[in-house]
Amino acid sequence: MSIAPGSIADRSMPSDTSRRRYRDVRELVASPENPTPLVRLNRVLRPGADGYLKLEWFNPFGSVKDRTARALLQGMRDRGELRGRELVEATSGNTGIALAALAALEGLRLTVTIPSGVPREKLVLLRMLGATVLPTPDELCPIDNPRDGAIALARAIAESPAHAGRYAMPDQYANADNVRAHYEGTGPEIWEQTEGQVRTFVAGYGTCGTLSGVGRFLKERDPTIRVVAVEPQRGHRLPGLKNLEEAKAPAILDRSVIDDVIRVEDAPAYAMVQRLFREEALIVGPSTGAIVHAMASLDGSADPIVGISPDGGQKYASFYADLLDDADPTEV
Amino acid sequence: MPDITLSPTPARADAELDCKGLLCPLPVYKASRALDRLRPGQVLRVECTDPGSLADFPALARQRGFTLLSVADRDGIQVFHLRREM
């Protein structure tokens, strides 16, 4: 990054954080020095519950995956895997959006394989950022892994002899840097923001980077902290989450840090999304609804509870249109 | 990635796809998209070298309603002919 002589970006950062400025957008990706907000839930949990959501959509590209993408690219750069190559990755959208943004800044080309059924908003954002987008039916590879077509396709693009090593695949499902992002970032942030008081941590089965990294960090601080995984129903409509009976368990999943699994169906997850919009004024994505529904089922022994809100709701407007009741008033 | 090319001598196939050196499921993915660009009744010829294709192409035909007209294995190259029906 080159900065014009005399630019104020060159001068040292004022100690007053209200006057903080950034050398480029990458500095906005969360870290223990610049954590995402932890916000109390005051209405949707059981009365008196002490529960908090960590709003990962305050990251600059809109989701928890900004941390993952930064760590994946840093690791690949350090190992010399990026030189002269293009990127290919399987993603339900958020990792792709963060990778596409970072790749654009670094002059890298990105191809994304994306499960069909992901909202149109995400496809448009990926293409706006210059990524090549390959929508992929889940059942593309009926023989091996019936619900992981996008992952199988990305691996085939990366490993096909005909492509002669042209593509490098970050592989968020198997790359330890995904776990490291949360072990070094999200976990320490939660510990600091709760002053070490957190008793229960709740996140979804997805790539399992958040569960494995945060879970490992918190268990090392205090082994009695309870780590709860949220699993969607089979054939669910909750982008980013995985039912591990129909999808392969990611290689980075560390089951030793998970104490309980709570299964959540689509209907209560989407009902909770609507409650979060209307009662907490939190404009969240569908997976947050599943996570908060699970948080609401925990009793007082779990407090304080911290749940992850992986992304915000704007990218899901077309999904949410189905939620709106025709009886909702549209006239005064 | 090589793309679909129209055959100059369409004896039996209206289009051809070279998937040699591509791992599964790339061949079925590319074939599925190529068939979507054909008209009903037209035939696609696909050459593959990943043996997984022998299982993937019958499954693709079943799922998407294509007709698998022939499968041949010549010196480690699998050749498939598929017809778009609707």
Short mmCIF file of C-alpha atoms in Angstrom, two decimals:
data_model
loop_
_atom_site.label_atom_id
_atom_site.label_comp_id
_atom_site.label_asym_id
_atom_site.label_seq_id
_atom_site.Cartn_x
_atom_site.Cartn_y
_atom_site.Cartn_z
CA MET A 1 0.00 0.00 0.00
CA SER A 2 1.48 3.37 -0.96
CA ILE A 3 0.34 6.52 0.77
CA ALA A 4 0.97 10.00 -0.59
CA PRO A 5 3.64 11.95 1.33
CA GLY A 6 2.05 14.20 3.88
CA SER A 7 -1.10 12.07 4.14
CA ILE A 8 -2.47 12.03 7.68
CA ALA A 9 -2.57 8.22 7.34
CA ASP A 10 1.22 8.35 7.70
CA ARG A 11 1.15 9.95 11.12
CA SER A 12 0.80 7.89 14.26
CA MET A 13 -2.72 7.09 15.44
CA PRO A 14 -4.15 9.58 17.97
CA SER A 15 -4.51 7.94 21.38
CA ASP A 16 -8.09 9.27 21.50
CA THR A 17 -10.06 6.40 19.85
CA SER A 18 -12.84 8.78 18.82
CA ARG A 19 -10.36 10.26 16.32
CA ARG A 20 -9.36 6.87 14.95
CA ARG A 21 -8.73 6.57 11.19
CA TYR A 22 -7.70 3.62 9.04
CA ARG A 23 -4.98 3.15 6.43
CA ASP A 24 -7.31 0.93 4.40
CA VAL A 25 -10.47 -1.13 4.86
CA ARG A 26 -8.52 -4.22 5.94
CA GLU A 27 -7.73 -2.54 9.26
CA LEU A 28 -11.45 -2.63 10.04
CA VAL A 29 -11.55 -6.45 10.20
CA ALA A 30 -12.07 -7.24 13.89
CA SER A 31 -9.25 -8.09 16.27
CA PRO A 32 -8.80 -7.94 20.06
CA GLU A 33 -7.74 -4.27 19.61
CA ASN A 34 -10.83 -3.57 17.49
CA PRO A 35 -13.48 -6.09 18.65
CA THR A 36 -16.96 -6.56 17.20
CA PRO A 37 -19.68 -5.34 19.59
CA LEU A 38 -21.20 -7.54 22.30
CA VAL A 39 -24.84 -6.50 22.74
CA ARG A 40 -27.23 -7.67 25.47
CA LEU A 41 -30.49 -9.37 24.49
CA ASN A 42 -33.16 -7.83 26.73
CA ARG A 43 -36.44 -9.21 25.39
CA VAL A 44 -36.22 -12.47 23.44
CA LEU A 45 -34.58 -14.76 26.02
CA ARG A 46 -36.28 -16.10 29.18
CA PRO A 47 -37.06 -13.31 31.71
CA GLY A 48 -33.97 -12.31 33.67
CA ALA A 49 -31.56 -14.14 31.34
CA ASP A 50 -28.09 -12.64 30.95
CA GLY A 51 -27.37 -13.27 27.27
CA TYR A 52 -25.34 -11.38 24.67
CA LEU A 53 -24.89 -11.48 20.92
CA LYS A 54 -21.54 -10.80 19.31
CA LEU A 55 -22.42 -8.82 16.20
CA GLU A 56 -19.99 -10.13 13.60
CA TRP A 57 -21.71 -8.10 10.88
CA PHE A 58 -19.82 -5.05 12.16
CA ASN A 59 -16.89 -6.43 10.16
CA PRO A 60 -16.28 -4.38 6.99
CA PHE A 61 -17.46 -7.00 4.46
CA GLY A 62 -20.45 -7.89 6.58
CA SER A 63 -19.84 -11.15 8.41
CA VAL A 64 -17.77 -13.33 10.74
CA LYS A 65 -16.07 -14.66 7.60
CA ASP A 66 -14.00 -11.49 7.27
CA ARG A 67 -11.82 -12.91 10.04
CA THR A 68 -11.61 -16.29 8.31
CA ALA A 69 -10.78 -14.83 4.89
CA ARG A 70 -8.02 -12.62 6.32
CA ALA A 71 -6.44 -15.58 8.14
CA LEU A 72 -6.76 -17.94 5.14
CA LEU A 73 -5.06 -15.49 2.75
CA GLN A 74 -2.37 -14.59 5.28
CA GLY A 75 -1.52 -18.28 5.75
CA MET A 76 -1.43 -18.94 2.00
CA ARG A 77 0.74 -15.88 1.39
CA ASP A 78 3.15 -16.94 4.15
CA ARG A 79 3.45 -20.44 2.64
CA GLY A 80 4.03 -19.01 -0.85
CA GLU A 81 0.85 -20.64 -2.21
CA LEU A 82 -0.57 -17.53 -3.90
CA ARG A 83 2.19 -16.63 -6.36
CA GLY A 84 0.87 -16.58 -9.93
CA ARG A 85 -2.32 -18.44 -9.05
CA GLU A 86 -6.05 -17.88 -8.93
CA LEU A 87 -8.27 -18.69 -5.96
CA VAL A 88 -11.20 -21.12 -5.92
CA GLU A 89 -13.38 -21.65 -2.84
CA ALA A 90 -16.70 -23.23 -1.89
CA THR A 91 -18.85 -20.90 0.17
CA SER A 92 -22.46 -20.18 1.04
CA GLY A 93 -21.57 -16.57 0.25
CA ASN A 94 -20.00 -14.81 3.21
CA THR A 95 -16.50 -16.28 2.92
CA GLY A 96 -16.70 -15.63 -0.80
CA ILE A 97 -17.68 -11.99 -0.27
CA ALA A 98 -14.81 -11.43 2.18
CA LEU A 99 -12.31 -13.31 -0.01
CA ALA A 100 -13.50 -11.41 -3.10
CA ALA A 101 -13.03 -8.07 -1.33
CA LEU A 102 -9.54 -8.96 -0.09
CA ALA A 103 -8.61 -10.57 -3.43
CA ALA A 104 -9.66 -7.38 -5.24
CA LEU A 105 -7.30 -5.34 -3.05
CA GLU A 106 -4.47 -7.79 -3.76
CA GLY A 107 -5.10 -8.24 -7.50
CA LEU A 108 -6.06 -11.93 -7.20
CA ARG A 109 -8.76 -13.61 -9.32
CA LEU A 110 -11.41 -15.61 -7.42
CA THR A 111 -13.86 -18.32 -8.52
CA VAL A 112 -16.59 -19.24 -6.05
CA THR A 113 -18.72 -22.41 -6.08
CA ILE A 114 -21.91 -21.65 -4.23
CA PRO A 115 -24.81 -23.96 -3.21
CA SER A 116 -28.03 -23.34 -5.10
CA GLY A 117 -30.65 -21.67 -2.94
CA VAL A 118 -28.31 -18.97 -1.65
CA PRO A 119 -30.08 -15.60 -1.85
CA ARG A 120 -29.67 -13.56 -5.01
CA GLU A 121 -28.27 -10.64 -3.01
CA LYS A 122 -25.12 -12.64 -2.21
CA LEU A 123 -24.62 -13.70 -5.84
CA VAL A 124 -24.90 -10.06 -6.92
CA LEU A 125 -22.43 -8.86 -4.27
CA LEU A 126 -19.90 -11.52 -5.32
CA ARG A 127 -20.18 -10.51 -8.95
CA MET A 128 -19.98 -6.80 -8.07
CA LEU A 129 -16.66 -7.59 -6.35
CA GLY A 130 -15.41 -9.24 -9.53
CA ALA A 131 -15.65 -12.93 -8.53
CA THR A 132 -16.62 -15.67 -11.00
CA VAL A 133 -19.68 -17.37 -9.48
CA LEU A 134 -20.62 -21.02 -10.18
CA PRO A 135 -24.02 -21.91 -8.65
CA THR A 136 -23.86 -25.60 -7.74
CA PRO A 137 -26.69 -28.02 -6.94
CA ASP A 138 -26.16 -29.79 -3.60
CA GLU A 139 -26.76 -33.19 -5.18
CA LEU A 140 -24.14 -32.64 -7.90
CA CYS A 141 -21.96 -35.45 -6.58
CA PRO A 142 -24.58 -38.10 -5.76
CA ILE A 143 -22.09 -40.87 -5.13
CA ASP A 144 -19.69 -39.38 -2.56
CA ASN A 145 -21.25 -36.59 -0.52
CA PRO A 146 -24.87 -36.00 -1.37
CA ARG A 147 -25.14 -32.49 0.13
CA ASP A 148 -21.73 -31.01 -0.58
CA GLY A 149 -21.74 -30.36 -4.31
CA ALA A 150 -20.13 -26.93 -4.00
CA ILE A 151 -17.22 -28.27 -1.94
CA ALA A 152 -16.65 -31.21 -4.29
CA LEU A 153 -16.72 -28.91 -7.32
CA ALA A 154 -14.21 -26.44 -5.84
CA ARG A 155 -11.85 -29.30 -4.92
CA ALA A 156 -12.15 -30.70 -8.46
CA ILE A 157 -11.31 -27.29 -9.96
CA ALA A 158 -8.28 -26.96 -7.67
CA GLU A 159 -6.97 -30.50 -8.16
CA SER A 160 -7.79 -31.41 -11.78
CA PRO A 161 -4.60 -32.28 -13.70
CA ALA A 162 -5.92 -30.35 -16.72
CA HIS A 163 -5.69 -27.11 -14.68
CA ALA A 164 -2.00 -27.69 -13.98
CA GLY A 165 -1.95 -26.06 -10.54
CA ARG A 166 -3.54 -22.82 -11.77
CA TYR A 167 -5.93 -22.70 -8.83
CA ALA A 168 -5.20 -22.50 -5.10
CA MET A 169 -8.03 -23.43 -2.72
CA PRO A 170 -8.08 -21.86 0.76
CA ASP A 171 -10.47 -24.68 1.83
CA GLN A 172 -12.04 -23.10 4.90
CA TYR A 173 -13.47 -26.51 5.91
CA ALA A 174 -10.04 -28.10 6.34
CA ASN A 175 -7.67 -25.15 6.88
CA ALA A 176 -6.38 -24.69 10.44
CA ASP A 177 -6.03 -20.92 9.78
CA ASN A 178 -9.85 -20.74 9.95
CA VAL A 179 -9.68 -22.04 13.55
CA ARG A 180 -6.71 -19.78 14.34
CA ALA A 181 -8.70 -16.67 13.33
CA HIS A 182 -11.14 -17.43 16.14
CA TYR A 183 -8.62 -18.77 18.64
CA GLU A 184 -6.59 -15.56 18.34
CA GLY A 185 -9.47 -13.12 17.70
CA THR A 186 -13.07 -13.97 18.53
CA GLY A 187 -12.23 -16.07 21.62
CA PRO A 188 -9.99 -13.51 23.36
CA GLU A 189 -12.48 -10.73 22.50
CA ILE A 190 -15.34 -12.62 24.21
CA TRP A 191 -13.14 -13.31 27.24
CA GLU A 192 -12.20 -9.61 27.55
CA GLN A 193 -15.68 -8.25 26.81
CA THR A 194 -17.23 -10.46 29.52
CA GLU A 195 -14.30 -9.87 31.91
CA GLY A 196 -13.84 -13.65 32.03
CA GLN A 197 -17.43 -14.18 33.29
CA VAL A 198 -18.82 -16.01 30.21
CA ARG A 199 -20.33 -19.39 31.23
CA THR A 200 -21.83 -20.58 27.92
CA PHE A 201 -20.84 -20.04 24.30
CA VAL A 202 -23.28 -20.78 21.46
CA ALA A 203 -22.43 -20.98 17.75
CA GLY A 204 -23.62 -22.92 14.70
CA TYR A 205 -22.23 -25.96 12.91
CA GLY A 206 -20.91 -24.49 9.66
CA THR A 207 -17.26 -24.65 8.70
CA CYS A 208 -16.83 -25.14 12.48
CA GLY A 209 -13.99 -22.59 12.61
CA THR A 210 -15.83 -20.44 15.17
CA LEU A 211 -16.89 -23.38 17.38
CA SER A 212 -13.45 -25.02 17.29
CA GLY A 213 -11.37 -21.84 17.73
CA VAL A 214 -13.49 -20.00 20.31
CA GLY A 215 -14.29 -23.28 22.08
CA ARG A 216 -10.62 -24.20 22.41
CA PHE A 217 -9.65 -20.73 23.65
CA LEU A 218 -12.41 -20.57 26.28
CA LYS A 219 -11.84 -24.17 27.49
CA GLU A 220 -8.16 -23.37 28.02
CA ARG A 221 -9.16 -20.37 30.17
CA ASP A 222 -11.82 -22.32 32.08
CA PRO A 223 -12.72 -25.94 31.24
CA THR A 224 -16.14 -25.57 32.90
CA ILE A 225 -17.34 -23.07 30.27
CA ARG A 226 -20.05 -24.83 28.26
CA VAL A 227 -19.76 -24.82 24.45
CA VAL A 228 -23.05 -25.40 22.61
CA ALA A 229 -23.29 -26.23 18.90
CA VAL A 230 -26.45 -25.39 16.96
CA GLU A 231 -27.40 -27.83 14.20
CA PRO A 232 -30.15 -27.15 11.64
CA GLN A 233 -32.69 -29.72 10.45
CA ARG A 234 -32.03 -31.90 7.38
CA GLY A 235 -32.83 -30.01 4.18
CA HIS A 236 -32.79 -26.72 6.10
CA ARG A 237 -32.91 -23.21 4.65
CA LEU A 238 -30.35 -21.56 6.91
CA PRO A 239 -27.35 -20.47 4.78
CA GLY A 240 -23.98 -21.01 6.46
CA LEU A 241 -25.18 -23.75 8.82
CA LYS A 242 -24.75 -27.49 8.25
CA ASN A 243 -26.64 -30.56 9.37
CA LEU A 244 -23.82 -33.02 9.96
CA GLU A 245 -26.00 -36.05 9.21
CA GLU A 246 -26.42 -34.96 5.60
CA ALA A 247 -23.14 -33.04 5.14
CA LYS A 248 -19.63 -34.25 5.90
CA ALA A 249 -18.23 -33.05 9.23
CA PRO A 250 -15.53 -30.47 8.38
CA ALA A 251 -11.98 -31.66 9.05
CA ILE A 252 -11.38 -28.69 11.38
CA LEU A 253 -14.29 -29.60 13.69
CA ASP A 254 -12.87 -30.26 17.16
CA ARG A 255 -15.60 -32.29 18.85
CA SER A 256 -13.63 -32.38 22.12
CA VAL A 257 -14.59 -28.75 22.88
CA ILE A 258 -18.34 -29.24 22.28
CA ASP A 259 -20.49 -30.09 25.31
CA ASP A 260 -23.98 -30.06 23.77
CA VAL A 261 -25.69 -29.96 20.39
CA ILE A 262 -29.06 -28.21 20.11
CA ARG A 263 -31.08 -29.00 16.96
CA VAL A 264 -33.18 -26.15 15.58
CA GLU A 265 -35.79 -26.32 12.83
CA ASP A 266 -36.25 -23.62 10.20
CA ALA A 267 -39.64 -22.35 11.44
CA PRO A 268 -38.60 -21.37 15.00
CA ALA A 269 -35.31 -20.00 13.65
CA TYR A 270 -37.10 -17.67 11.23
CA ALA A 271 -39.70 -16.77 13.90
CA MET A 272 -36.79 -15.72 16.14
CA VAL A 273 -35.28 -13.66 13.32
CA GLN A 274 -38.53 -11.70 13.16
CA ARG A 275 -38.56 -11.24 16.95
CA LEU A 276 -34.95 -10.02 16.86
CA PHE A 277 -35.90 -7.44 14.21
CA ARG A 278 -39.03 -6.26 16.04
CA GLU A 279 -38.14 -6.63 19.73
CA GLU A 280 -34.37 -6.06 19.83
CA ALA A 281 -34.02 -3.95 16.63
CA LEU A 282 -31.27 -6.30 15.47
CA ILE A 283 -31.24 -6.75 11.69
CA VAL A 284 -29.75 -10.25 11.63
CA GLY A 285 -29.33 -13.08 9.14
CA PRO A 286 -31.18 -16.44 9.40
CA SER A 287 -28.42 -18.35 11.24
CA THR A 288 -28.59 -15.83 14.10
CA GLY A 289 -32.26 -16.78 14.54
CA ALA A 290 -31.28 -20.44 15.01
CA ILE A 291 -28.52 -19.53 17.47
CA VAL A 292 -30.71 -17.23 19.56
CA HIS A 293 -33.54 -19.79 19.56
CA ALA A 294 -31.04 -22.23 21.10
CA MET A 295 -29.89 -19.57 23.61
CA ALA A 296 -33.52 -19.06 24.66
CA SER A 297 -33.83 -22.76 25.57
CA LEU A 298 -31.02 -22.61 28.16
CA ASP A 299 -31.78 -22.25 31.87
CA GLY A 300 -30.26 -19.84 34.40
CA SER A 301 -27.23 -22.04 35.06
CA ALA A 302 -25.97 -21.09 31.60
CA ASP A 303 -25.67 -17.32 32.32
CA PRO A 304 -23.87 -15.30 31.13
CA ILE A 305 -24.43 -16.68 27.62
CA VAL A 306 -22.61 -15.38 24.55
CA GLY A 307 -23.96 -16.26 21.10
CA ILE A 308 -22.50 -15.46 17.70
CA SER A 309 -24.47 -13.39 15.19
CA PRO A 310 -22.60 -14.43 12.03
CA ASP A 311 -24.13 -11.89 9.64
CA GLY A 312 -26.71 -9.16 9.20
CA GLY A 313 -30.12 -9.28 7.55
CA GLN A 314 -29.74 -7.01 4.52
CA LYS A 315 -28.47 -9.77 2.25
CA TYR A 316 -31.57 -11.86 2.94
CA ALA A 317 -34.33 -9.43 1.99
CA SER A 318 -35.61 -11.80 -0.70
CA PHE A 319 -35.75 -14.69 1.83
CA TYR A 320 -37.51 -12.57 4.42
CA ALA A 321 -40.18 -11.43 1.97
CA ASP A 322 -41.77 -14.89 2.50
CA LEU A 323 -41.97 -14.29 6.27
CA LEU A 324 -44.13 -11.23 6.03
CA ASP A 325 -47.76 -11.87 6.79
CA ASP A 326 -50.22 -10.49 4.26
CA ALA A 327 -52.20 -9.33 7.25
CA ASP A 328 -49.40 -6.97 8.32
CA PRO A 329 -50.71 -3.44 7.93
CA THR A 330 -49.58 -1.76 4.72
CA GLU A 331 -51.90 1.25 4.98
CA VAL A 332 -52.59 3.95 7.56
CA MET B 1 -11.42 -24.46 -18.37
CA PRO B 2 -12.25 -25.59 -21.95
CA ASP B 3 -15.78 -24.77 -23.02
CA ILE B 4 -18.35 -26.49 -25.22
CA THR B 5 -17.54 -26.43 -28.98
CA LEU B 6 -19.88 -27.23 -31.87
CA SER B 7 -18.76 -30.29 -33.82
CA PRO B 8 -17.95 -29.63 -37.52
CA THR B 9 -19.16 -33.15 -38.45
CA PRO B 10 -22.15 -33.87 -36.22
CA ALA B 11 -22.49 -37.52 -37.20
CA ARG B 12 -24.21 -38.33 -33.93
CA ALA B 13 -23.44 -35.44 -31.60
CA ASP B 14 -24.59 -31.84 -31.87
CA ALA B 15 -21.94 -30.65 -29.42
CA GLU B 16 -18.78 -32.01 -27.80
CA LEU B 17 -17.19 -31.44 -24.44
CA ASP B 18 -13.59 -32.33 -23.61
CA CYS B 19 -13.36 -33.17 -19.91
CA LYS B 20 -10.11 -35.13 -20.09
CA GLY B 21 -7.94 -34.36 -17.07
CA LEU B 22 -10.87 -32.96 -15.08
CA LEU B 23 -11.83 -34.59 -11.77
CA CYS B 24 -15.39 -35.43 -10.72
CA PRO B 25 -17.78 -33.70 -10.36
CA LEU B 26 -16.47 -31.12 -12.90
CA PRO B 27 -17.42 -33.26 -15.94
CA VAL B 28 -21.07 -33.67 -14.87
CA TYR B 29 -21.23 -29.99 -13.89
CA LYS B 30 -19.97 -28.86 -17.29
CA ALA B 31 -22.10 -31.43 -19.14
CA SER B 32 -25.22 -30.32 -17.28
CA ARG B 33 -24.64 -26.70 -18.28
CA ALA B 34 -23.78 -27.66 -21.87
CA LEU B 35 -27.01 -29.71 -22.19
CA ASP B 36 -29.01 -26.75 -20.88
CA ARG B 37 -27.71 -24.76 -23.86
CA LEU B 38 -28.84 -27.41 -26.38
CA ARG B 39 -32.33 -27.75 -27.87
CA PRO B 40 -34.58 -30.71 -27.02
CA GLY B 41 -33.55 -33.74 -29.07
CA GLN B 42 -29.93 -32.61 -29.49
CA VAL B 43 -27.04 -34.83 -28.37
CA LEU B 44 -23.88 -34.01 -26.38
CA ARG B 45 -20.70 -36.12 -26.59
CA VAL B 46 -18.41 -35.97 -23.54
CA GLU B 47 -14.90 -37.39 -23.12
CA CYS B 48 -13.63 -37.98 -19.56
CA THR B 49 -10.67 -39.61 -17.86
CA ASP B 50 -11.86 -39.69 -14.21
CA PRO B 51 -13.40 -43.18 -13.70
CA GLY B 52 -15.85 -41.59 -11.22
CA SER B 53 -17.70 -40.31 -14.30
CA LEU B 54 -18.98 -43.86 -14.93
CA ALA B 55 -21.12 -43.49 -11.80
CA ASP B 56 -21.80 -39.74 -12.07
CA PHE B 57 -23.24 -39.60 -15.61
CA PRO B 58 -26.05 -42.17 -15.08
CA ALA B 59 -26.95 -40.27 -11.88
CA LEU B 60 -26.94 -36.93 -13.73
CA ALA B 61 -29.21 -38.36 -16.44
CA ARG B 62 -31.64 -39.69 -13.81
CA GLN B 63 -31.72 -36.45 -11.83
CA ARG B 64 -32.05 -34.03 -14.72
CA GLY B 65 -34.15 -36.13 -17.12
CA PHE B 66 -31.48 -36.48 -19.83
CA THR B 67 -31.17 -39.75 -21.79
CA LEU B 68 -27.79 -41.49 -21.56
CA LEU B 69 -27.57 -42.96 -25.09
CA SER B 70 -24.18 -44.68 -24.82
CA VAL B 71 -21.16 -45.22 -22.62
CA ALA B 72 -17.85 -46.42 -24.02
CA ASP B 73 -14.41 -46.86 -22.45
CA ARG B 74 -11.57 -46.55 -24.99
CA ASP B 75 -7.99 -46.74 -23.70
CA GLY B 76 -8.87 -45.12 -20.37
CA ILE B 77 -11.07 -42.46 -21.98
CA GLN B 78 -14.77 -42.70 -21.15
CA VAL B 79 -17.07 -41.41 -23.89
CA PHE B 80 -20.69 -40.53 -23.08
CA HIS B 81 -23.53 -39.51 -25.39
CA LEU B 82 -26.44 -37.73 -23.71
CA ARG B 83 -29.63 -36.36 -25.27
CA ARG B 84 -31.65 -33.43 -23.98
CA GLU B 85 -35.34 -34.42 -23.97
CA MET B 86 -37.26 -31.28 -23.00
#
